[in-house]
XYZ file of C-alpha atoms in Angstrom:
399
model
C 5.073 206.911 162.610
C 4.777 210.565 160.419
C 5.625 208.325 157.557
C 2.716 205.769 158.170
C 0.676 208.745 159.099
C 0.991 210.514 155.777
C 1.029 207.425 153.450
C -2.867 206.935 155.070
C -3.880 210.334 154.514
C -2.929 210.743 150.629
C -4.241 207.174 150.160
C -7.750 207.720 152.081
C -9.472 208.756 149.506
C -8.244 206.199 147.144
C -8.913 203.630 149.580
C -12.750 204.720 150.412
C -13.254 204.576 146.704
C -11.943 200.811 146.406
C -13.457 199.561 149.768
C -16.419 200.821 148.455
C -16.835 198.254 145.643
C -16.740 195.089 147.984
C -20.899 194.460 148.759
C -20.204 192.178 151.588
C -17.819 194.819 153.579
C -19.911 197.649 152.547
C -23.039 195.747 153.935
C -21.916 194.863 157.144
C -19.653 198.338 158.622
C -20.281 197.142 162.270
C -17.751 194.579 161.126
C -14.074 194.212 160.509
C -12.850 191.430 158.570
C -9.388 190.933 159.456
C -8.705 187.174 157.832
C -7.560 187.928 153.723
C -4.680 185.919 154.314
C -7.279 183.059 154.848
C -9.566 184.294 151.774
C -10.159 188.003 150.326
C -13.152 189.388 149.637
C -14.337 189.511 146.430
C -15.253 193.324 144.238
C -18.413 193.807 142.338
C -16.497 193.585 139.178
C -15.267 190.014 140.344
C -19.023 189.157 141.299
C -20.360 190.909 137.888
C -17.793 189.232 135.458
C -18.417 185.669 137.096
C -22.824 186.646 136.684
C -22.126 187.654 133.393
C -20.276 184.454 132.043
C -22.795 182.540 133.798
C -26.202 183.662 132.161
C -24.147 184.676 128.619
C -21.732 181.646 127.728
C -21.251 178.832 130.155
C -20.190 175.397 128.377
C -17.244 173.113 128.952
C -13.739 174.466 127.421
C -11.498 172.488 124.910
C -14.496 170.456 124.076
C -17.200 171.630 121.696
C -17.198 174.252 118.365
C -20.744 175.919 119.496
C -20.238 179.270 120.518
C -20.593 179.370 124.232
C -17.946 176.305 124.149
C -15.516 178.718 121.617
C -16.129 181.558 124.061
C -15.411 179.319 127.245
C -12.288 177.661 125.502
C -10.769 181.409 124.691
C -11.531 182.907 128.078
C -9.481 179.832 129.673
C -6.572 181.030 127.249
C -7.152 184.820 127.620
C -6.514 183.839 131.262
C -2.932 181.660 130.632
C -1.802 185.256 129.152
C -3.576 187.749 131.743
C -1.557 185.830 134.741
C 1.455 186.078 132.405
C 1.190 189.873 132.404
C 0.354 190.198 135.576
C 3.461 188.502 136.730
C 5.757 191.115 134.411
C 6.580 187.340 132.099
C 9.326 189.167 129.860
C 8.831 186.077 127.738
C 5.509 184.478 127.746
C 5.998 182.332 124.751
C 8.427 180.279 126.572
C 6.639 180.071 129.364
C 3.038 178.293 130.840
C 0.322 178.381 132.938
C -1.399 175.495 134.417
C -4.859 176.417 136.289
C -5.426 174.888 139.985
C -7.632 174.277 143.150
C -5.588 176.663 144.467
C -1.633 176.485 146.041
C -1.303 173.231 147.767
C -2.931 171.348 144.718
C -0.053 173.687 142.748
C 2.936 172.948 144.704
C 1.804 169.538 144.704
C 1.780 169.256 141.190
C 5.107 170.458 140.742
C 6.525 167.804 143.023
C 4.449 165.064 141.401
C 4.808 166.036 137.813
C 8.397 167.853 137.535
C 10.709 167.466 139.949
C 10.022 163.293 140.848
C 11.215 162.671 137.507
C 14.033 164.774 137.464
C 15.671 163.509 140.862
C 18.096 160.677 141.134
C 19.755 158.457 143.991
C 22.003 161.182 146.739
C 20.122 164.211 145.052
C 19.400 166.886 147.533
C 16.490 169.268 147.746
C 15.936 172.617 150.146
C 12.516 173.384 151.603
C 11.336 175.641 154.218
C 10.327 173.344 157.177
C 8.665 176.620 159.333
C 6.282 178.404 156.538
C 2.961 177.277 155.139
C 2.394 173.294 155.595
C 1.473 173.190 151.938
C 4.845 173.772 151.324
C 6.858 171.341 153.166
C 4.383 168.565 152.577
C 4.869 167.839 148.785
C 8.500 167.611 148.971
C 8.343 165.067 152.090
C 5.873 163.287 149.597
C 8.219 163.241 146.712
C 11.382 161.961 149.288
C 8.576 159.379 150.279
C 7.710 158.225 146.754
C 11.163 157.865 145.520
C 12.025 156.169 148.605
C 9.782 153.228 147.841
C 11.331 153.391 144.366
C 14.580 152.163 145.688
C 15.885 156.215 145.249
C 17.195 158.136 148.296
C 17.423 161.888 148.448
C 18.148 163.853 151.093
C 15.849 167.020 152.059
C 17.396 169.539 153.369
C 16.067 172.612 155.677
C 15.679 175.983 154.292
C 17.405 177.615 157.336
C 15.934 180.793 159.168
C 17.806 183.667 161.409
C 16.944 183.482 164.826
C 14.238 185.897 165.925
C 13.004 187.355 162.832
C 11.426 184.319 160.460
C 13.503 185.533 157.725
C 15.750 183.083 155.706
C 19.355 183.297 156.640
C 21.670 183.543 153.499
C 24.677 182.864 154.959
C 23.195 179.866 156.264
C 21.775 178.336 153.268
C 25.210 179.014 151.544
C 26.363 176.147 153.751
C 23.202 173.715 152.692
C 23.972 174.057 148.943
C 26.329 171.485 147.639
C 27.073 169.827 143.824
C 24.001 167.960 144.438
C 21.430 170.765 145.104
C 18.917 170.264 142.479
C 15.884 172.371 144.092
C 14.835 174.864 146.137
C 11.442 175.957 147.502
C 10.775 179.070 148.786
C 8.351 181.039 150.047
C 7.851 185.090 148.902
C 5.472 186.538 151.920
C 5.508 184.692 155.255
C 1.844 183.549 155.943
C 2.102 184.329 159.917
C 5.272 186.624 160.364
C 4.539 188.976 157.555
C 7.518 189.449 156.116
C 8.800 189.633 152.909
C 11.130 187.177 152.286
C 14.009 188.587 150.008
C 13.955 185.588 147.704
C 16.227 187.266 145.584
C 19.164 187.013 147.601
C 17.754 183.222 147.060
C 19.352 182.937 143.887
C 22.509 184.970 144.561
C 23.294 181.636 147.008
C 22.034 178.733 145.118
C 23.611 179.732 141.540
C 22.341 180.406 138.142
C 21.266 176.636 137.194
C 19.535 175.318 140.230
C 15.303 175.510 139.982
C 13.635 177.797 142.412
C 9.417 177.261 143.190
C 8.350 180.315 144.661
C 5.051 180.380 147.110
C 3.138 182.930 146.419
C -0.070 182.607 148.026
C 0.392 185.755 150.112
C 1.732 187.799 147.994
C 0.305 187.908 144.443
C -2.598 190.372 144.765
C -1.135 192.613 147.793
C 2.118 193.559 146.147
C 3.632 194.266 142.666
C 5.532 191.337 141.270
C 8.104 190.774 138.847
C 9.071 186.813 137.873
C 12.074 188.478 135.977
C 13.050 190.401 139.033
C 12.579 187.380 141.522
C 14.624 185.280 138.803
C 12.493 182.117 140.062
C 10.865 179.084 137.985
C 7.899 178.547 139.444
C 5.385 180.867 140.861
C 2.303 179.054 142.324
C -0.759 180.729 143.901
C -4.419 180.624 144.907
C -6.962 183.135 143.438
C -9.285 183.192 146.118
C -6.272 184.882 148.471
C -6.585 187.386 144.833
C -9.953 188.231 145.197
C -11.248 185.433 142.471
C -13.525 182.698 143.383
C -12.386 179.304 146.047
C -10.888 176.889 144.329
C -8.767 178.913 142.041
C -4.919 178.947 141.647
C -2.510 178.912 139.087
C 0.925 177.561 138.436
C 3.659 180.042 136.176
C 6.060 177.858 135.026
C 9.038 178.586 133.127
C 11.072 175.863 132.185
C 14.530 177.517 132.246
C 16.295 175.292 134.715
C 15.088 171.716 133.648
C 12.393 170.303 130.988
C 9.205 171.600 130.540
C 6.676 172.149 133.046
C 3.690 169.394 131.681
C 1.347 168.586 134.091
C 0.663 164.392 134.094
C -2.679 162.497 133.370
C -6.278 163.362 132.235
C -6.672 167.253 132.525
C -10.838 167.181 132.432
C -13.078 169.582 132.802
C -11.103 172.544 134.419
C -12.783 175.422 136.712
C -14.202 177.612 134.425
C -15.738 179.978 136.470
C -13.258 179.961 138.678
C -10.822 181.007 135.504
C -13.259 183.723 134.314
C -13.417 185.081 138.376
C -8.977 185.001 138.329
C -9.239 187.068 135.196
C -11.837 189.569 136.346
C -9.987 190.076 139.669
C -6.367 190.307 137.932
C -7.748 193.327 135.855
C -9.401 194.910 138.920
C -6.106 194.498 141.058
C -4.207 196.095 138.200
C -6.561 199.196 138.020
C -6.422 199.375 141.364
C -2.722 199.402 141.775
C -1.048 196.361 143.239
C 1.951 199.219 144.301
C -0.725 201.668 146.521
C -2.419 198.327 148.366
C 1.092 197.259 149.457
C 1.436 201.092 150.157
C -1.693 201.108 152.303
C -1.567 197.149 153.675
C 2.263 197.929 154.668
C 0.992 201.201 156.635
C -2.135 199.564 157.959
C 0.583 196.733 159.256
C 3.002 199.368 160.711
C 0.425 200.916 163.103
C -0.998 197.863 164.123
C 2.697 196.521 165.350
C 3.166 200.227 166.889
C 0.051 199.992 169.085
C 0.928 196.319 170.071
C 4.411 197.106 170.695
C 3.233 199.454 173.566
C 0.969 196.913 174.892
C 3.030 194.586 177.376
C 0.212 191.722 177.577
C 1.234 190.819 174.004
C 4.030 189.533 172.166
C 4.017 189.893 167.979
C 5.689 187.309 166.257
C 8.208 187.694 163.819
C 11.188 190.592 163.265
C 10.948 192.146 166.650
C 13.188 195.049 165.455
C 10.313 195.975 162.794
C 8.152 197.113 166.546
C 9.962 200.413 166.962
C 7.825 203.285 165.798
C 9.812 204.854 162.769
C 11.807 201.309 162.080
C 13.664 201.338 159.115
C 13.296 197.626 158.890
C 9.336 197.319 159.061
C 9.314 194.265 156.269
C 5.223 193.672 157.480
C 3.534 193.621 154.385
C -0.377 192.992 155.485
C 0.103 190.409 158.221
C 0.647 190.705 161.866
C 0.167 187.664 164.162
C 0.602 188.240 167.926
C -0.328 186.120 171.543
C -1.632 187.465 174.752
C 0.531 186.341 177.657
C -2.074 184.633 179.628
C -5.613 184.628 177.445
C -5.004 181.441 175.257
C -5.276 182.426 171.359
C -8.473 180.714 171.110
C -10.064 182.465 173.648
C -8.832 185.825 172.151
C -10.164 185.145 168.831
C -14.017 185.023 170.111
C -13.472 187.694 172.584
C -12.176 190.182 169.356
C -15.622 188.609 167.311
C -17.804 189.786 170.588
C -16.165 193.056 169.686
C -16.609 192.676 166.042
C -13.319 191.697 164.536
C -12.957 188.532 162.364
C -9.261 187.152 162.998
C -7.695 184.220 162.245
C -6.746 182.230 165.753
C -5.009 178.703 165.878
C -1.552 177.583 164.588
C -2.277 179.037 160.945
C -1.170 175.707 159.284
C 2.625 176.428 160.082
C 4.588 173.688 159.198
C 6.525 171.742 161.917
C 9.446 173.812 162.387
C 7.281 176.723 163.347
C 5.759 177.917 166.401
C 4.190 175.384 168.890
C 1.225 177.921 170.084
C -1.595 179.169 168.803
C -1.550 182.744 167.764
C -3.746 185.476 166.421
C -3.083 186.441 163.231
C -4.482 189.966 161.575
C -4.497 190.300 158.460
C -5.675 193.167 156.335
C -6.093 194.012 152.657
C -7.225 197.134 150.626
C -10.871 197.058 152.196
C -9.610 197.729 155.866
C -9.145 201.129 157.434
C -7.072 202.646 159.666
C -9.821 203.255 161.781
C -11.053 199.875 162.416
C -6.964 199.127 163.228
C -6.964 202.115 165.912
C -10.834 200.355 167.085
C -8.851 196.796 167.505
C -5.566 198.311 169.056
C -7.825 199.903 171.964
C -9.616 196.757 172.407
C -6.777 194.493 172.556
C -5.787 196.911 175.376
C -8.624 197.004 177.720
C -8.161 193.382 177.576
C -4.461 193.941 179.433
């Protein structure tokens, strides 16, 4: 763990500079909040940008010529580019961004409003049936609607390796056929951590075949690159990116297939909620999206060193990543573990009496995944290694 060790020490001071910006952490230190996966916390410059808009220019966008209304209406569209950027878009004139209640209203769009239309009768589609249940649900929908239509497609599993969580290439080579037409994917597992090397992804699939990438745990803990990922859709919530509930975007690129055009009335969209995604973009940015996956990844490693030594609990996910030193520690700020005989639940108010806020039930893991209840840690650029070394000793005197 030298490695781990040393990343935390040149970051510290870094890191007590940016946790020191987040009024609810700073105003509660006997507590640990240990759920961003569920919802991060929000900066003062978030919380400032969101007053400011509030008392200076709120008004409806796309709707009025006053000047509050102008000022509303060009803030939505200053947003459409900042997630652009943000994403690396090499070519944001041929691409789009449509604003959303968050993922699962994102992915569900794209099923309802692109890829319904574009499927016809023995078309096959591949989904992940073990990550997030917001995406394996809008694809099931889609199979559902068409099947009433009198059209038949078959969905197909996004398979896994055995053990780790991680896709299995080799596997999905043999899913793929002539009439693949879609893939979903997800980039950072939601309970196992893990990055999941959605570039190798493409490699299988082809060049023409459209990839939707869920990004819900990633975007806002770790640099990203839509030209690097070579996806078509990237769909996310804000709120997991330190904006406001009830924020999300969907990137849309319209490479592989027609143009991304959300159906039906668009009305009054979340303006706030836009202005919040914008604020909390730029602060991520100066920040550094590459140190928070730095520290988050470290954080992670220490955690899953202390647990591995603790044989009351079993951590879910790559177990090879345990070994102190492991040159295949993929944890980017999520670790999700079990005790062997205190039930999940019970764990989760027992680590509250102690002052830790964790995330402890079955996550919303879609069917495929696992059948207990787990706790699941996970930490963002406001956690320190100290409380991780406070929880670590606690989860051990409850051996």
């Amino acid at each position: 763990m030298a490695e781990t060790a040393e990343v935390l020490e040149e970051l510290g001071p870094w890191q007590r500079r940016m946790r020191a910006q987040f009024p609810i952490i700073v105003a509660h230190p006997e507590l640990a909040y240990l759920d961003s996966a569920a919802t991060a916390q929000k900066p003062r410059a978030v919380l400032d940008a969101v007053q400011h808009y509030l008392v200076s220019s709120n008004a409806n966008a796309g709707r009025g010529s006053y000047p509050w209304a102008n000022a509303t209406t060009a803030a939505v569209e200053r947003a459409r580019d900042r997630v652009k950027e943000f994403l690396g878009d090499p070519a944001p004139d041929l691409s789009s961004v449509h604003f959303t209640g968050g993922t699962s209203e994102g992915l569900r769009t794209v099923a309802r409003d692109w890829l319904a239309d574009l499927l016809t009768d023995g078309d096959e589609i591949v989904v992940p049936f073990a990550d997030h249940e917001a995406n394996l649900a809008p694809w099931l929908e889609v199979r559902e609607a068409l099947e009433r239509q009198g059209v038949k497609i078959r969905v197909r599993e996004l398979p896994y390796q055995d053990g780790s969580g991680d896709y299995d290439p080799a596997a999905l080579a043999a899913a793929v056929g002539p009439r693949t037409r879609f893939v979903a994917a997800t980039h950072v597992h939601h309970v196992y951590g893990a990055d999941m090397n959605v570039h190798r992804i493409r490699r299988v699939v082809g060049p023409h075949v459209p990839i939707c990438l869920d990004a819900a745990q990633s975007v806002g803990h770790l640099p990203i690159s839509v030209a690097g990922l070579d996806v078509d859709f990237v769909v996310f919530s804000g709120h997991k990116a330190m904006a406001l509930p009830g924020t999300g975007a969907v990137w849309a690129r319209g490479r592989r297939g027609p143009r991304f055009c959300p159906g039906g009335w668009a009305g009054t969209p979340n303006t706030v909620g836009i202005v919040s995604l914008t604020a909390a973009l730029d602060w991520l940015d100066a920040a550094g999206t590459d140190r928070i996956e730095a520290w988050t990844v470290a954080l992670a490693a220490r955690l899953t060193d202390g647990l591995s030594r603790l044989d009351a609990y079993e951590v879910l996910g790559c177990r090879s990543s345990l070994a102190a030193g492991s040159e295949v520690q993929r944890r980017r700020s999520t670790v999700t573990f079990r005790h062997r005989e205190i039930p999940s639940r019970d764990l989760g108010f027992i680590l509250y009496s102690h002052g830790f806020m964790v995330r402890s039930d079955g996550h919303c893991q879609a069917g495929a995944g696992e059948a207990d209840g787990s706790v699941r840690v996970s930490l963002h650029v406001y956690n320190t290694s100290q409380e991780v070394e406070k929880l670590v000793a606690t989860l051990s005197s409850l051996q």
